[in-house]
Amino acid sequence: MDLSALRQQILLSNKTASEKADTFLLKSQVNDLSKDEWRNLIAGIPEDVEKAIGMLKSAVVIVEDTSEMQCEAMLQPTLPALPLSADQLEAILFAQPFHAMPVQQDVFQSFGSSPVKQMFVVDDGSAVTLARIISTQLTFRLLLGGEPDTAYNVNSSLITPLFHLDNLANNSCQGFLPVRDKGDPDSTMTLLSGKSASLRPDGIIRSTDGRRLLMKWEEKADVLADAVEDLKVKTAQWSKLYYGQLPYLLTFAAAKTHIQFYIIERGNVAQPKAVGPKILLETMSGRAKALLAAVNLHRILRTVENYLPQEVLPVDKLQVSCNPQGYIRELVFRSDLRVHKVIKGWSNFQAAWFTDISLLAKVYKATRESAGIVHAIEGPVVHKSDPRSTRRKRSLSVSNDADDHYSVVMQPVGLRGADAIPEDEAQLARAAHGFLHGLEALHKANFVHRDLRWANVACTTERAYFLLDLETCHWADQTPQIHLHIWEGLLQDSKYTKASDICLLGRMLCGLHAMQQPLTPDGMAFKHLISQPVGQALTAAQLLSHCWIACQGLDCRVAGAQPNEHHVG
């Protein structure tokens, strides 16, 4: 740079002394001049300009920290959809932001002549917080020991920056939850394979509700190929129940100072596909590439959420609900597409529902070859203890009986909650069809369900419906020792009957928004029949023969939970 020519250009301009001083300072900052270069630039300038420079340099300038706004800009634009291929995903994962990223001055100078320098700019005080996050990522000290050191390098280069950027970007904040394998029975991830090998991913990122799995990764001390192998063996069976319409799961493998991104595609879980080249954290360009990945992961992961079910089954995340009558229900949706239910405080549950283990064993046994109703594959049994019970302190008073622990493992699993609600007449008919099959099976064995609600049913992704929560079942035509508000007007001579179940199903279906819309004549006729008073209710078998349901009898495959059905969706 010709400093003499630059000085003459400024001095010969028609600007005031103050304006010339401001131009000198601006040019020095833009060109990142050293102290010697600065002295050469202002050598021999007029006294009035030199005084103006001194006044400007000594002035206290308060600059507003706009880190939040600049961070928001970095995390844009939002992706309209996930890229279709690994190559397209690579282009997004390592894309540079529209504007240079602010860093602290000493970090910027450390780039020297590295090509990555063009991606950054010295923070002028307007992005102090953001510059600190980025500078820390670019300068952290690598650790070169065992697997914990790999985890540290991964955290410092990818996960921590992603977490900090998410927190800083107020409007775009997703509340991502990074979770690491703790190696204990309370882990929210998969426990053991059939060969007793750990199936817990080394790390995952969940959505803010803790239910949706957005990304996972594996780490090893030295060999990247070993981490890739873990990606294969630790991937659950692919099901829309867990992954919805997601075309692939974004993952990465790490070993020592190397990181390689992959996608695990739907229908090809055993062959992870590489996304871009390997990231080498020991180089400045590798650090910068990891930083770009952290920035763009935010864009990608918030798009991933759009592909997942609203009520996605949280694989191996313990779900707990406490009842004021002194019992606790625990559900774990396992990665082998089975669900494990535990009721702690079993004696309290028995007292609340006037049931017992022998009755429930008969219920599951009587319906195991029927469709439209969940099946037990292990249990039900009452265990003497639960190893996890000693690890959690409950504020709720629960029975301390040694055998106070009910357990049953069931299949299949299905969509629940908002994802299972029928949205049109065709789905309404399929729901009624499935539930009637389940009730027919119960009623044939002289049992009743007693707690028909949308919380107690499920469906496959193909809208095949079935009943859940058989623990509330009892013998038909009994005088209940309890009273639920949903039974109002449904008892016959003070007894809960099979007709009570049918009327309860009618209320459940007729309360839906879809049932309030215009229906076909057959739909209207069915609605009329299922809305009859308890004394005029038809049987489940009679309703299955209605033309709106059009059940094919023994050849019917409309209901969910067909006998021995394991994998759904």
XYZ file of C-alpha atoms in Angstrom, residues 29-248:
220
model
C -9.006 0.395 10.480
C -10.064 -0.845 7.050
C -6.474 -1.689 6.108
C -5.581 -3.049 9.570
C -2.420 -0.891 9.779
C 0.368 -1.653 12.211
C 1.669 1.057 14.571
C 4.628 1.793 12.276
C 2.347 2.021 9.235
C 0.056 4.392 11.139
C 2.988 6.661 12.045
C 4.115 6.710 8.422
C 0.582 7.534 7.267
C 0.222 10.651 9.452
C 3.834 11.848 9.219
C 3.965 15.543 8.289
C 0.217 16.201 8.353
C -1.025 19.699 9.276
C -1.286 20.492 13.005
C -5.047 21.065 12.917
C -5.650 17.614 11.386
C -3.269 15.982 13.883
C -5.139 17.628 16.786
C -8.477 16.457 15.399
C -7.127 12.880 15.192
C -6.029 13.096 18.813
C -9.462 14.315 19.890
C -11.204 11.525 18.007
C -8.903 8.818 19.401
C -9.322 10.055 22.958
C -13.097 10.370 22.724
C -15.094 7.724 24.593
C -17.413 6.077 22.084
C -20.218 3.921 23.463
C -21.187 1.270 20.927
C -24.390 -0.707 21.383
C -23.899 -4.489 21.406
C -26.057 -5.760 18.559
C -24.913 -9.377 18.903
C -28.477 -10.676 19.017
C -29.431 -8.955 15.775
C -26.231 -10.034 14.015
C -26.670 -13.602 15.247
C -30.225 -13.643 13.885
C -28.865 -12.579 10.496
C -26.246 -15.362 10.584
C -28.924 -18.012 11.127
C -30.943 -16.955 8.085
C -32.519 -17.724 5.740
C -34.867 -20.440 6.969
C -34.828 -23.505 4.740
C -38.141 -24.162 2.955
C -37.376 -27.899 2.987
C -34.567 -30.345 3.657
C -32.122 -30.892 0.779
C -32.850 -34.039 -1.191
C -29.305 -35.404 -1.441
C -26.076 -35.554 0.556
C -24.398 -33.231 -1.972
C -27.140 -30.627 -1.632
C -26.993 -30.938 2.152
C -23.210 -30.395 2.059
C -23.689 -27.116 0.194
C -26.003 -25.858 2.938
C -24.093 -27.313 5.896
C -20.901 -25.451 4.980
C -22.420 -22.343 3.402
C -20.926 -19.017 4.462
C -23.256 -16.401 6.006
C -24.107 -13.406 3.851
C -22.030 -11.134 6.097
C -18.567 -11.635 7.586
C -18.598 -13.045 11.133
C -17.197 -10.812 13.906
C -14.182 -11.978 15.920
C -11.875 -10.430 18.467
C -8.907 -8.522 17.012
C -6.170 -10.894 18.252
C -8.022 -13.837 16.706
C -8.364 -12.015 13.399
C -4.640 -11.238 13.346
C -3.813 -14.882 14.089
C -5.321 -15.870 10.727
C -2.292 -14.383 8.980
C -2.667 -15.073 5.269
C -5.116 -17.996 5.717
C -7.925 -17.988 3.117
C -10.479 -18.274 5.952
C -9.674 -14.689 6.925
C -12.171 -13.406 4.369
C -15.016 -15.024 6.340
C -14.377 -12.812 9.373
C -14.141 -9.189 10.410
C -12.749 -7.538 13.533
C -15.521 -6.707 15.981
C -15.831 -2.940 16.320
C -17.620 -3.276 19.648
C -21.053 -3.772 18.136
C -21.027 -7.584 18.523
C -19.000 -8.263 21.664
C -20.994 -11.323 22.771
C -21.140 -12.894 19.309
C -17.451 -12.238 18.688
C -16.590 -13.939 21.971
C -18.606 -17.063 21.052
C -16.959 -17.312 17.627
C -13.457 -16.491 18.853
C -13.664 -19.119 21.600
C -14.653 -21.759 19.051
C -11.750 -20.838 16.773
C -9.074 -20.859 19.486
C -9.963 -23.607 21.990
C -7.129 -25.987 22.887
C -7.477 -29.434 21.352
C -7.175 -32.473 23.623
C -5.527 -35.591 22.217
C -6.176 -38.331 24.760
C -9.027 -40.849 24.922
C -12.708 -40.750 24.048
C -13.533 -38.072 26.674
C -11.065 -35.790 24.871
C -12.844 -36.452 21.576
C -16.088 -35.491 23.323
C -14.453 -32.263 24.551
C -13.281 -31.401 21.028
C -16.760 -32.084 19.627
C -18.399 -29.957 22.291
C -15.994 -27.043 21.800
C -16.120 -27.010 18.009
C -19.787 -27.854 17.318
C -22.234 -28.426 20.143
C -21.383 -25.535 22.491
C -21.313 -22.908 19.695
C -24.655 -24.220 18.393
C -26.128 -24.013 21.896
C -24.801 -20.467 22.472
C -25.975 -19.215 19.078
C -29.426 -20.667 19.726
C -29.637 -18.870 23.072
C -28.374 -15.592 21.617
C -30.805 -15.534 18.678
C -33.944 -14.546 20.554
C -36.419 -14.665 17.665
C -34.939 -17.814 16.117
C -34.239 -19.564 19.429
C -35.405 -23.193 19.279
C -34.362 -24.328 22.747
C -32.364 -27.245 21.367
C -31.434 -29.774 24.070
C -28.047 -31.476 23.677
C -28.003 -34.716 25.710
C -24.993 -36.940 26.345
C -24.976 -40.591 27.374
C -24.463 -40.709 31.130
C -24.046 -44.472 31.156
C -26.628 -44.978 33.911
C -30.077 -46.604 34.080
C -31.728 -43.175 34.116
C -30.494 -42.400 30.613
C -33.257 -41.218 28.288
C -31.770 -43.196 25.427
C -31.723 -46.824 24.325
C -30.372 -49.189 26.957
C -29.126 -52.596 25.783
C -29.307 -54.711 22.664
C -30.266 -58.379 22.711
C -26.556 -59.140 23.184
C -26.365 -56.758 26.176
C -24.307 -54.213 24.225
C -25.021 -50.537 24.908
C -27.229 -48.945 22.300
C -27.123 -45.430 23.713
C -25.894 -42.844 21.198
C -22.943 -40.894 22.599
C -24.880 -37.711 22.019
C -28.194 -36.462 20.673
C -29.966 -33.172 20.138
C -33.651 -33.078 21.024
C -36.266 -30.416 20.435
C -37.158 -28.089 23.279
C -39.968 -30.399 24.482
C -37.397 -33.166 24.914
C -39.409 -35.556 22.734
C -38.184 -35.164 19.161
C -34.822 -36.621 18.148
C -33.252 -34.136 15.710
C -29.670 -35.399 15.396
C -27.276 -37.878 16.978
C -23.562 -38.656 16.914
C -20.916 -41.178 17.968
C -17.394 -40.627 19.304
C -14.267 -42.780 19.594
C -10.789 -42.153 20.935
C -8.830 -42.837 17.728
C -10.564 -44.677 14.877
C -13.283 -42.832 12.994
C -14.469 -46.039 11.335
C -15.391 -47.453 14.753
C -17.610 -44.438 15.411
C -19.254 -44.918 12.002
C -19.942 -48.554 12.873
C -21.709 -47.402 16.043
C -23.919 -45.130 13.921
C -25.119 -48.265 12.123
C -25.733 -50.578 15.077
C -27.256 -47.915 17.330
C -29.927 -46.763 14.886
C -33.400 -47.936 15.857
C -35.719 -49.562 13.359
C -36.891 -46.815 11.041
C -40.523 -46.012 11.662
C -42.725 -43.053 10.821
C -43.884 -43.268 14.428
C -40.473 -41.920 15.454
C -39.299 -40.095 12.328
C -42.530 -39.032 10.599
C -41.807 -37.929 7.012
C -38.103 -37.331 7.665
C -36.152 -38.564 4.584
C -32.952 -39.041 6.575
